[in-house]
CSV table of C-alpha atoms and ligand atoms in Angstrom, one decimal:
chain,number,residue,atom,x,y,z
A,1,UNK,CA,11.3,-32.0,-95.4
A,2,UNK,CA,7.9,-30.4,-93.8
A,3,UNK,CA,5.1,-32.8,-94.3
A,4,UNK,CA,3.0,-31.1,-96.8
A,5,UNK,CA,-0.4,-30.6,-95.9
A,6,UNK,CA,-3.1,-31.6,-98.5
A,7,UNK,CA,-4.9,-28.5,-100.2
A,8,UNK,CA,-7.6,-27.7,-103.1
A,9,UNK,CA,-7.3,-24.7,-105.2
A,10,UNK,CA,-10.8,-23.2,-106.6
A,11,UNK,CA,-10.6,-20.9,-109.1
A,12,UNK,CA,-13.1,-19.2,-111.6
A,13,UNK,CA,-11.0,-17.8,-114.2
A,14,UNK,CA,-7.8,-16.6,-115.5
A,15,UNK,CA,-5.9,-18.0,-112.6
A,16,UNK,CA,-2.6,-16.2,-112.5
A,17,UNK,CA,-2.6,-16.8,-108.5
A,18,UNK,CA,-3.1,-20.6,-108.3
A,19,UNK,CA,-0.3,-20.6,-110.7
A,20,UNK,CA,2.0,-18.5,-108.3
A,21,UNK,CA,1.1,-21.2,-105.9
A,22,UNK,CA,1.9,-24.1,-107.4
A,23,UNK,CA,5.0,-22.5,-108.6
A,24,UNK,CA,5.2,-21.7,-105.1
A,25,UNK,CA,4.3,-25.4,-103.7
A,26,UNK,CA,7.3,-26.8,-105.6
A,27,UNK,CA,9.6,-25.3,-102.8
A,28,UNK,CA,10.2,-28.2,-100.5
A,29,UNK,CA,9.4,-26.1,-97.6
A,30,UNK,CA,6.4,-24.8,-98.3
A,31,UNK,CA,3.7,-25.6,-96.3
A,32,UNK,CA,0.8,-27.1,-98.6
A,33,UNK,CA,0.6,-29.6,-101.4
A,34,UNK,CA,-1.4,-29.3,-104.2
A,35,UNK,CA,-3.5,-32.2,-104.8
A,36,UNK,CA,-6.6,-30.4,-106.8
A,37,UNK,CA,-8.3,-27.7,-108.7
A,38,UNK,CA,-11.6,-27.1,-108.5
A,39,UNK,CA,-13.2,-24.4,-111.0
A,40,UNK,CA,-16.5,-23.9,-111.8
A,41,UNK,CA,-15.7,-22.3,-115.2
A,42,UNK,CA,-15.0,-25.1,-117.9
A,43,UNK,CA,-13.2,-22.7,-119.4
A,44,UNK,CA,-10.8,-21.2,-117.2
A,45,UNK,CA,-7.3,-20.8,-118.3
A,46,UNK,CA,-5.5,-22.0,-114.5
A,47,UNK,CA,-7.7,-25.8,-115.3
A,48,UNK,CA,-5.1,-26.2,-118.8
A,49,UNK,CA,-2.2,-24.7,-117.0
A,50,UNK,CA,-2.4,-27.1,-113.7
A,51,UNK,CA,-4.1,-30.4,-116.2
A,52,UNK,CA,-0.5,-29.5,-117.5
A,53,UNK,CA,1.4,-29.7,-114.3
A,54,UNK,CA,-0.2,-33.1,-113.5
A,55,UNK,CA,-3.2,-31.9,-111.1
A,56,UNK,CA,-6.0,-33.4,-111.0
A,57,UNK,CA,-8.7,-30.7,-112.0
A,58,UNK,CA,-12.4,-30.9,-111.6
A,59,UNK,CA,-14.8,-28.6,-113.5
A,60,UNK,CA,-18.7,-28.2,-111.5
A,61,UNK,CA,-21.3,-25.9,-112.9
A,62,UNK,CA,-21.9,-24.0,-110.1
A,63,UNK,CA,-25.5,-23.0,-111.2
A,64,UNK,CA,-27.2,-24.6,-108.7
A,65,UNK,CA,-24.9,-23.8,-105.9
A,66,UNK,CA,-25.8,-26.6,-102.9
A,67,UNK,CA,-25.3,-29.4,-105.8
A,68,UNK,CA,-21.6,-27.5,-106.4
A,69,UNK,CA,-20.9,-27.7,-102.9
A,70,UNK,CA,-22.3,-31.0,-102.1
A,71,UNK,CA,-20.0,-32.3,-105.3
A,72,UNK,CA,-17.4,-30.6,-104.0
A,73,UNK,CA,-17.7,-31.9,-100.8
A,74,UNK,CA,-17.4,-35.1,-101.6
A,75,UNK,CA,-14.5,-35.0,-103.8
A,76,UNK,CA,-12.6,-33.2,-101.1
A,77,UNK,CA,-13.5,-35.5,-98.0
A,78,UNK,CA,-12.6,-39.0,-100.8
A,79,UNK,CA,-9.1,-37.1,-101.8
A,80,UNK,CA,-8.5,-36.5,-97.8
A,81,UNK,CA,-7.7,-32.4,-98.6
A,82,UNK,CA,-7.8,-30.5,-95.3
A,83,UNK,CA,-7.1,-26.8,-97.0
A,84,UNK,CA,-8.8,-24.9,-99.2
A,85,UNK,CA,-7.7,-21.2,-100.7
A,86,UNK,CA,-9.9,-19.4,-103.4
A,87,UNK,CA,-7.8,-17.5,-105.7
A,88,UNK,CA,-10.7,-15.9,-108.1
A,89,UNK,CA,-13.0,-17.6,-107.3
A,90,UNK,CA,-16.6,-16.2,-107.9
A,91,UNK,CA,-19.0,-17.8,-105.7
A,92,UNK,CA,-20.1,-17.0,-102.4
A,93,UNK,CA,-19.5,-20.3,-100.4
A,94,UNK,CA,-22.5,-21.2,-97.6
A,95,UNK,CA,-22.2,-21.3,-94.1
A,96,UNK,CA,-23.2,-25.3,-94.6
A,97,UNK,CA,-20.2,-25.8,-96.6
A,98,UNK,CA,-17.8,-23.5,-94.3
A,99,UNK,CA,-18.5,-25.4,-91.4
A,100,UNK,CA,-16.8,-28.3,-93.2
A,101,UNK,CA,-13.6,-26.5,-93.0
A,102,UNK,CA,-13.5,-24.2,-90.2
A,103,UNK,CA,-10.5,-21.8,-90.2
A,104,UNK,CA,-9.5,-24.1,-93.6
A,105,UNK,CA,-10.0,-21.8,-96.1
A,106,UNK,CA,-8.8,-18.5,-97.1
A,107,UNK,CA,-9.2,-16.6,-100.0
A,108,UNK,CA,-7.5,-13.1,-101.6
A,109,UNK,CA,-9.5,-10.6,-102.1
A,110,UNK,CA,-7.3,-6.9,-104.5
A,111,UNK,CA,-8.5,-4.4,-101.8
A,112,UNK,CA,-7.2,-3.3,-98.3
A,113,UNK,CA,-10.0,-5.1,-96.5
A,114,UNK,CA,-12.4,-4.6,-94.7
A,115,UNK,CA,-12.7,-1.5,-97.8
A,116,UNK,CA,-14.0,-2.0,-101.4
A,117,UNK,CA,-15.5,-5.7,-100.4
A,118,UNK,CA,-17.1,-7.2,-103.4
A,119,UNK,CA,-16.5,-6.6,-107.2
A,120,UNK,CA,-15.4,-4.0,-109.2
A,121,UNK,CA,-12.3,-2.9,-106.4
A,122,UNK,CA,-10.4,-1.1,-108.4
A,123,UNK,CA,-12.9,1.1,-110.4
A,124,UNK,CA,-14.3,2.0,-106.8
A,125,UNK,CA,-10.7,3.2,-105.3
A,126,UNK,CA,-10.2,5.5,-108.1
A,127,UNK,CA,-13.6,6.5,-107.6
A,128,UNK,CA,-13.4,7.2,-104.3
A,129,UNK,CA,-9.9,9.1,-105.1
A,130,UNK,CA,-7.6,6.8,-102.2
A,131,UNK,CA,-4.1,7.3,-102.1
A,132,UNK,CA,-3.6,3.9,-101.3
A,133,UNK,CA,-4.9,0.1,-102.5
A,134,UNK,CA,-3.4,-3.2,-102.0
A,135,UNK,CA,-4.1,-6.7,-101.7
A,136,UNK,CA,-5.7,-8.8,-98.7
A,137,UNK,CA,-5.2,-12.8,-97.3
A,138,UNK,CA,-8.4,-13.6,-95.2
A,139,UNK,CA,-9.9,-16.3,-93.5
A,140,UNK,CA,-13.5,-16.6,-95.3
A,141,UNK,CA,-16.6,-16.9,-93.7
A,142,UNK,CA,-20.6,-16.9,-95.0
A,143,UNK,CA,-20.2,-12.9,-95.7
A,144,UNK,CA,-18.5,-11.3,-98.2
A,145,UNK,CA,-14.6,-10.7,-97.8
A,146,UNK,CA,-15.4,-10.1,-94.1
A,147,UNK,CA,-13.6,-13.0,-92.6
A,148,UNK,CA,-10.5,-12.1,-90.3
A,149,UNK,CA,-7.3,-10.9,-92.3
A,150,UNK,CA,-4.4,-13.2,-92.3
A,151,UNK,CA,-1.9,-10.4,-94.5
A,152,UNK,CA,-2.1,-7.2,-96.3
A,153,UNK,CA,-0.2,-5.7,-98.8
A,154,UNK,CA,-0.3,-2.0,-99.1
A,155,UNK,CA,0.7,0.0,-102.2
A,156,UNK,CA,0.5,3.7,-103.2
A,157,UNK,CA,-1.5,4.7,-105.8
A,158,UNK,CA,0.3,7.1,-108.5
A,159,UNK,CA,-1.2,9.7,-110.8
A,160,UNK,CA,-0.8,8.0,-113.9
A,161,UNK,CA,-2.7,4.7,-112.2
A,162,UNK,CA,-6.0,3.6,-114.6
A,163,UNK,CA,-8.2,0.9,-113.4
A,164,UNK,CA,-5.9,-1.6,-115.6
A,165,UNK,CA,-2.7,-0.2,-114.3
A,166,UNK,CA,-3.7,-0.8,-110.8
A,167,UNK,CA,-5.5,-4.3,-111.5
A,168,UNK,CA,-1.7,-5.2,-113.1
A,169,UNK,CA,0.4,-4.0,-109.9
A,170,UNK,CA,-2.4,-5.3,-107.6
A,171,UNK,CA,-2.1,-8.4,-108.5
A,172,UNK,CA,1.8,-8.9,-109.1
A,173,UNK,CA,1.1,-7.7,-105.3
A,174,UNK,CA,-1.1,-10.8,-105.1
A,175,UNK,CA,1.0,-13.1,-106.3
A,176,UNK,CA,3.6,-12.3,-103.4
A,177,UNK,CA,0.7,-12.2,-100.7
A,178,UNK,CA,-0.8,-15.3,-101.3
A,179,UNK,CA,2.4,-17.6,-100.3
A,180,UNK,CA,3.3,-15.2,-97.9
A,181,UNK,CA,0.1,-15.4,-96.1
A,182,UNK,CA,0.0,-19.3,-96.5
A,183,UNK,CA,3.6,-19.8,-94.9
A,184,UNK,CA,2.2,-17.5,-91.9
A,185,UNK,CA,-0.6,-20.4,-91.5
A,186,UNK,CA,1.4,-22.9,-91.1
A,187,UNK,CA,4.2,-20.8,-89.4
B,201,GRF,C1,-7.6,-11.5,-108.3
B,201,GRF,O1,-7.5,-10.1,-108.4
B,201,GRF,C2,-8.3,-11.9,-107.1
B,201,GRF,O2,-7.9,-11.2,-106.0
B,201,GRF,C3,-9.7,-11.7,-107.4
B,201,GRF,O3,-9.9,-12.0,-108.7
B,201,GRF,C4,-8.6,-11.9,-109.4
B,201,GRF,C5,-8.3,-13.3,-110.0
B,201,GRF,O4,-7.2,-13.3,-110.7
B,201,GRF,N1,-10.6,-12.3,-106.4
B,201,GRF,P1,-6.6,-14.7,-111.1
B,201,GRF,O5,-7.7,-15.6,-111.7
B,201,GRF,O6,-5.9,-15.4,-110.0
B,201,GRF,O7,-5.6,-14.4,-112.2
């Protein structure tokens, strides 16, 4: 049995891929151990789904973001977590905060980094009329999705695709890329 590595989970929303991970973290291989969420939406579905799964979950209005971080901070540093991954998360994290964690914290971004960076990914590759889109793993840093890319997923983009159809396969993609990309970590 690998010893599991402790690892926090921040999420905004829906949360379909902290859910694929800690479906995921059940395998007695896999690398990290899920010992928190963090969400700065009180209402975000992944908070019932993991309060349901017995992890601890934390909700902190990230309205004034160095309170959020300091919060945050301290919560992580008393639970002893030493990983971090942002799976929809919606907050740009600070370079103060980052430095806590260097090369600790990834996040997936449903784009072929370093294109369509930001929001609104899918809407933009139709847009731009690209043959292909995909998903990205990548280490984060203060900028934007510009931190260095762990694992892409690359998939072709079909005629009938719609800014819904592709968000659907994107993620399923997702799902898949996230573990992936957190086994190669550790590997
Ligand atoms: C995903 O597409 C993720 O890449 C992006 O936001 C979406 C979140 O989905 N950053 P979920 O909350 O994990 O379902």
């Amino acid at each position: 049995m690998v010893k599991k590595i402790s690892a926090c989970i921040f999420i905004s929303g829906k949360g379909s891929n902290l859910i694929s991970l800690i479906k995921s973290s059940r395998d007695y291989n896999f690398p990290i151990k899920i010992d928190l969420v963090i969400s700065n939406n009180i209402d975000a579905y992944g908070l019932k789904y993991a309060k349901k799964h017995n992890i601890p979950c934390i909700y902190y209005s990230s309205v004034n973001l160095s309170r959020f971080e300091r919060n945050c901070l301290m919560e992580l540093k008393k639970r002893k977590i030493k990983f971090l991954c942002l799976a929809g998360f919606m907050k740009l994290l600070s370079k103060n905060f980052i430095k806590n964690f260097k090369y600790k914290i990834i996040n997936i971004h449903p784009s072929l980094l370093p294109k369509f960076k930001g929001l609104n990914t899918h809407k933009r590759v139709l847009k731009n009329k690209e043959k292909y889109t995909g998903c990205t793993v990548h280490y984060v840093n203060p900028k934007l999705d510009a931190g260095d890319i762990i694992l892409k997923k690359k998939i072709l983009i079909n005629k009938y695709d719609n800014e819904n159809s592709l968000k659907k396969r994107v993620l399923k993609q997702e799902h898949i890329l996230y573990s992936r990309a957190i086994r190669s970590v550790f590997k």
